[in-house]
XYZ file of C-alpha atoms in Angstrom:
374
model
C 6.516 25.893 -16.269
C 4.593 22.801 -15.279
C 1.885 22.011 -12.765
C 2.381 20.094 -9.551
C 0.033 19.202 -6.702
C 1.197 19.900 -3.153
C -0.675 17.758 -0.652
C -0.793 18.902 2.975
C -2.551 17.799 6.146
C -5.648 19.784 7.146
C -7.125 20.133 10.642
C -10.508 21.882 10.238
C -12.312 23.567 13.096
C -15.640 22.049 14.227
C -17.598 24.567 12.121
C -15.415 23.929 9.099
C -15.780 20.173 9.594
C -19.571 20.551 9.486
C -19.357 22.632 6.302
C -17.021 20.107 4.700
C -19.342 17.242 5.655
C -22.244 19.086 4.008
C -20.116 19.767 0.939
C -19.041 16.139 0.655
C -22.661 15.010 0.941
C -23.977 17.462 -1.642
C -21.259 16.614 -4.161
C -21.874 12.910 -3.627
C -25.636 13.396 -4.112
C -25.219 15.390 -7.338
C -22.752 12.857 -8.719
C -24.910 9.810 -7.905
C -28.160 11.431 -9.006
C -26.714 12.564 -12.334
C -24.997 9.226 -12.945
C -28.239 7.338 -12.268
C -30.128 9.655 -14.631
C -27.518 9.219 -17.390
C -27.526 5.440 -17.019
C -31.322 5.170 -16.976
C -31.729 7.510 -19.959
C -29.347 5.428 -22.063
C -30.633 2.000 -21.020
C -34.336 2.812 -21.392
C -34.431 5.466 -24.124
C -30.916 5.225 -25.648
C -30.414 8.927 -24.935
C -27.144 10.556 -23.946
C -27.053 13.477 -21.527
C -24.692 16.235 -22.624
C -22.700 18.306 -20.162
C -24.753 21.441 -20.858
C -27.971 19.485 -20.251
C -26.540 18.166 -16.979
C -25.770 21.730 -15.846
C -29.331 22.818 -16.668
C -30.630 19.845 -14.739
C -28.547 20.965 -11.740
C -30.710 24.107 -11.529
C -33.804 21.936 -11.250
C -32.127 19.805 -8.579
C -31.408 22.903 -6.486
C -35.064 23.916 -6.715
C -36.188 20.431 -5.687
C -33.591 20.042 -2.923
C -33.029 23.485 -1.313
C -30.237 22.180 0.960
C -27.969 22.038 -2.091
C -27.784 25.837 -1.847
C -26.080 25.637 1.559
C -22.752 24.857 -0.109
C -20.792 26.562 -2.865
C -22.222 26.066 -6.337
C -18.690 25.761 -7.735
C -18.102 22.337 -6.194
C -21.393 21.036 -7.621
C -20.509 22.269 -11.104
C -17.046 20.779 -10.738
C -18.586 17.412 -9.862
C -20.412 17.466 -13.203
C -17.169 18.347 -15.014
C -15.390 15.464 -13.315
C -18.183 13.116 -14.342
C -17.913 14.315 -17.932
C -14.167 13.587 -17.842
C -14.893 10.133 -16.405
C -17.238 9.344 -19.303
C -14.737 10.731 -21.846
C -12.113 8.385 -20.432
C -14.559 5.482 -20.524
C -15.341 5.999 -24.212
C -11.665 6.447 -25.109
C -10.463 2.977 -26.254
C -6.819 3.823 -25.558
C -7.349 4.495 -21.843
C -9.419 1.357 -21.100
C -11.159 3.131 -18.211
C -14.133 1.494 -16.505
C -17.651 2.850 -16.323
C -18.054 5.616 -13.701
C -19.187 4.243 -10.350
C -21.455 5.579 -7.643
C -19.825 7.239 -4.633
C -20.340 5.568 -1.261
C -20.981 7.492 1.933
C -18.384 5.487 3.861
C -15.633 5.828 1.253
C -13.147 8.561 0.503
C -14.811 11.973 0.127
C -13.475 14.923 -1.847
C -14.441 18.284 -3.309
C -12.591 20.408 -5.841
C -12.634 24.194 -5.762
C -11.528 26.567 -8.493
C -10.349 30.122 -7.871
C -13.933 31.362 -7.733
C -14.554 29.316 -4.573
C -11.453 30.029 -2.468
C -9.042 32.836 -1.625
C -5.277 32.479 -1.215
C -3.640 35.336 0.624
C -0.478 35.561 2.751
C -0.028 31.800 2.724
C -3.582 31.117 3.940
C -6.527 29.552 2.117
C -10.127 30.511 2.833
C -12.909 28.617 1.083
C -16.405 29.819 0.209
C -19.118 29.800 2.889
C -16.561 30.302 5.665
C -14.763 33.369 7.019
C -11.771 31.824 8.785
C -8.732 30.377 6.952
C -8.255 26.640 6.914
C -5.804 25.367 9.589
C -3.237 23.740 7.287
C 0.005 22.243 8.523
C 2.340 23.410 5.762
C 5.424 21.285 5.132
C 6.801 23.728 2.541
C 5.812 27.076 0.987
C 3.843 26.984 -2.245
C 5.795 28.134 -5.335
C 2.789 30.097 -6.637
C -0.854 30.790 -5.966
C -2.869 27.584 -6.516
C -5.171 27.436 -9.516
C -7.405 24.892 -7.788
C -7.548 23.037 -4.493
C -8.958 19.631 -3.635
C -10.057 18.901 -0.080
C -10.455 15.238 0.819
C -11.217 13.035 3.808
C -10.064 9.424 3.807
C -11.749 6.467 5.487
C -9.557 6.979 8.549
C -11.106 10.434 9.087
C -8.005 12.415 8.089
C -8.390 15.634 6.089
C -6.017 16.659 3.303
C -5.780 19.593 0.936
C -4.068 19.335 -2.446
C -3.033 22.603 -4.084
C -2.367 22.629 -7.831
C 0.425 25.140 -8.501
C 2.755 26.095 -11.321
C 6.448 25.563 -10.708
C 9.668 25.440 -12.684
C 11.541 22.137 -12.276
C 15.282 22.388 -11.781
C 17.209 19.737 -13.740
C 19.937 17.885 -11.876
C 23.570 18.026 -13.077
C 24.203 15.658 -15.979
C 25.737 12.348 -14.948
C 27.285 9.595 -17.113
C 25.712 6.865 -14.985
C 23.028 4.543 -16.313
C 21.308 1.736 -14.429
C 18.997 -1.147 -15.212
C 16.310 -2.150 -12.726
C 14.619 -5.507 -12.316
C 11.513 -5.485 -10.128
C 10.940 -8.426 -7.810
C 9.207 -9.728 -4.702
C 12.094 -11.009 -2.597
C 13.727 -7.632 -3.250
C 11.605 -4.682 -4.336
C 14.133 -3.823 -7.026
C 17.571 -5.034 -8.098
C 19.971 -2.780 -9.982
C 22.551 -3.703 -12.599
C 25.194 -2.548 -10.120
C 24.344 -5.508 -7.892
C 22.331 -3.539 -5.319
C 19.386 -5.380 -3.812
C 16.902 -3.112 -2.075
C 15.086 -5.722 -0.008
C 11.337 -5.813 0.470
C 9.902 -4.394 3.711
C 6.557 -6.216 3.158
C 4.478 -3.628 4.995
C 1.233 -5.594 4.714
C 2.797 -8.728 6.146
C 4.181 -6.742 9.096
C 0.697 -5.631 10.151
C -1.249 -8.659 8.881
C -1.922 -10.184 12.314
C -3.085 -6.891 13.819
C -5.227 -6.157 10.760
C -6.863 -9.604 10.885
C -7.626 -9.161 14.590
C -9.330 -5.802 14.043
C -11.282 -7.097 11.072
C -12.590 -10.013 13.149
C -13.652 -7.557 15.838
C -15.370 -5.428 13.192
C -17.303 -8.408 11.792
C -18.803 -9.110 15.212
C -20.101 -5.576 15.804
C -23.768 -4.814 15.235
C -24.383 -2.984 11.993
C -25.235 0.680 12.483
C -23.899 0.815 16.048
C -21.351 3.302 17.358
C -19.006 0.472 18.327
C -18.988 -0.756 14.746
C -18.234 2.768 13.533
C -15.316 3.057 15.980
C -13.869 -0.300 14.969
C -14.285 0.498 11.279
C -12.278 3.662 11.889
C -9.515 1.625 13.595
C -9.340 -0.753 10.644
C -9.169 2.189 8.233
C -6.377 3.803 10.248
C -4.316 0.643 10.073
C -4.841 0.423 6.314
C -3.782 4.076 6.047
C -0.641 3.371 8.069
C 0.305 0.507 5.754
C -0.271 2.664 2.673
C 1.735 5.550 4.134
C 4.688 3.280 4.965
C 4.660 1.799 1.464
C 4.429 5.214 -0.212
C 7.202 6.676 1.936
C 9.583 3.793 1.161
C 8.924 4.092 -2.591
C 9.459 7.869 -2.523
C 12.840 7.465 -0.831
C 13.958 4.699 -3.196
C 12.932 6.502 -6.382
C 14.492 9.783 -5.251
C 17.822 8.023 -4.621
C 17.749 6.389 -8.073
C 16.951 9.679 -9.790
C 19.695 11.570 -7.947
C 22.377 9.001 -8.780
C 21.625 8.142 -12.435
C 21.079 9.944 -15.719
C 19.419 7.028 -17.534
C 17.159 4.504 -15.797
C 15.977 1.394 -17.628
C 13.009 -0.573 -16.304
C 10.790 -3.367 -17.556
C 7.224 -2.471 -18.586
C 5.268 -5.112 -16.680
C 1.599 -5.967 -17.193
C 0.735 -5.610 -13.511
C -3.021 -5.840 -14.123
C -2.568 -9.263 -15.657
C -0.019 -10.408 -13.087
C -2.279 -9.753 -10.101
C -4.765 -12.244 -11.540
C -2.425 -14.920 -10.220
C -4.068 -15.574 -6.856
C -0.881 -17.038 -5.396
C 1.107 -13.819 -5.978
C -1.581 -11.121 -6.119
C -1.169 -9.959 -2.513
C 2.634 -9.865 -2.697
C 2.603 -7.963 -6.005
C 0.095 -5.405 -4.719
C 2.087 -4.933 -1.518
C 5.295 -4.336 -3.505
C 3.720 -1.364 -5.329
C 5.431 -1.853 -8.699
C 3.007 0.438 -10.522
C 3.544 3.289 -8.068
C 7.306 2.720 -8.225
C 7.424 3.162 -12.021
C 4.963 6.069 -11.916
C 7.145 7.995 -9.477
C 10.248 7.267 -11.511
C 8.526 8.644 -14.620
C 7.538 12.059 -13.305
C 10.649 12.522 -11.153
C 12.865 11.728 -14.134
C 11.010 14.289 -16.230
C 11.430 16.987 -13.594
C 15.112 16.173 -13.006
C 16.039 16.082 -16.696
C 16.782 12.345 -16.625
C 15.609 9.677 -19.052
C 13.431 6.721 -18.143
C 13.514 3.916 -20.707
C 10.917 1.145 -20.544
C 11.901 -2.206 -22.024
C 9.338 -4.682 -23.325
C 8.085 -7.248 -20.836
C 8.658 -9.987 -23.424
C 12.421 -9.562 -23.292
C 13.771 -12.842 -21.748
C 16.047 -10.881 -19.443
C 16.450 -13.671 -16.882
C 17.295 -16.396 -19.422
C 20.051 -14.586 -21.359
C 23.589 -14.447 -20.011
C 24.601 -10.794 -20.044
C 28.243 -11.807 -20.529
C 28.136 -13.990 -23.647
C 24.499 -13.859 -24.757
C 23.814 -17.575 -24.293
C 20.144 -18.324 -23.632
C 18.768 -21.167 -21.546
C 15.550 -22.798 -22.688
C 13.914 -23.380 -19.307
C 14.325 -21.462 -16.072
C 11.815 -21.992 -13.281
C 10.790 -19.125 -11.031
C 12.261 -20.842 -7.972
C 15.715 -21.108 -9.592
C 17.479 -17.914 -8.487
C 20.990 -18.893 -9.644
C 22.243 -20.771 -12.702
C 25.469 -21.485 -14.598
C 25.961 -20.375 -18.182
C 26.913 -23.246 -20.516
C 28.454 -20.762 -22.918
C 31.011 -19.057 -20.685
C 30.706 -20.996 -17.446
C 29.771 -17.884 -15.486
C 27.844 -18.244 -12.206
C 24.805 -16.018 -12.662
C 22.473 -14.371 -10.178
C 19.110 -14.379 -11.896
C 17.980 -10.912 -10.735
C 21.265 -9.055 -11.288
C 21.580 -10.707 -14.690
C 18.068 -9.526 -15.634
C 18.890 -5.973 -14.510
C 22.021 -5.958 -16.698
C 20.081 -7.201 -19.726
C 17.397 -4.565 -19.150
C 20.118 -1.899 -18.979
C 21.698 -3.148 -22.235
C 18.351 -3.258 -24.073
C 17.357 0.153 -22.739
C 20.605 1.832 -23.800
C 20.392 0.164 -27.217
C 16.857 1.429 -27.658
C 17.914 4.899 -26.532
C 20.784 4.942 -29.024
C 18.755 3.973 -32.099
C 15.297 5.161 -31.089
C 13.714 1.701 -30.892
C 14.744 -1.924 -30.669
C 13.244 -5.310 -31.300
C 12.856 -5.540 -27.524
C 10.449 -2.613 -27.639
C 12.379 -0.066 -25.620
C 10.560 3.246 -25.414
C 12.066 6.436 -24.005
């Protein structure tokens, strides 16, 4: 058994929308107030606020601000738990997480409810402080009763509910096929079989429309209703771009998982690569990090193996046929001829084949000089 989140679209009634807005505001206030108190206590008095002390302080906040009692106390306590986890991640040197930030009123809003704050019965979810079930557009039945639910509202004004459930993954039939994948910008990914996926470039498709709406937004008076409407239009366009990108990656990764037993990819330092201002937008639009993340968890559920090869492997410079290595190969040179065997080489397909070879070698012996990790 493992846990999986099922995210569905939510269409709250007007009364439920008011309650959710109050809940979002209260959670945001508790988070920001506690974070400011923690930061000030450490900077001025070098004191650290423990989680138990933060929970005791929440009682005093409720007495000082009675409107905090209008929402469920569970979501306020959960906000403190989430903040504790954020600080634990920040102080963990392996995770390299940044310092917790304040929550903005105009950003994404969310609340998390445990079983004490909602009821799941006959396929319907009813949260605390309301009597009617939430109008959820279910795309599939839940495999079990959720242990917790997270209700969120994005900048485009859309509501979502994410249900954390236990489910049993069903491994796919074993296949002898293995594939190497080279990530790129001209093509989102290239396989060792010679398949080039292409790159839809979702951001570029809507760039002109997005720039037009952003210019209109910049000219609106701050605080006006017209500015709020235009900000919502800009957010909706950003959401559309993100949805298109996520949908394309889901389809591509599902096809790769269904067709292969072993998938070898290169472990790229995407954080460092986006510092290149000339390629940062194209790399972010390609979604390499999300692509590898989806491959990882889908491979685990399907019983496949994902092997990550070191980024320092010169996969593009080594001929996969004879092993000859060229000294210099510019990024603009997409094809080259091997001096060792005279083979005409496609740079991307050659890199995918070398990644596949290094990944299978690492899988066979446990580790290689190339740094393959299963």
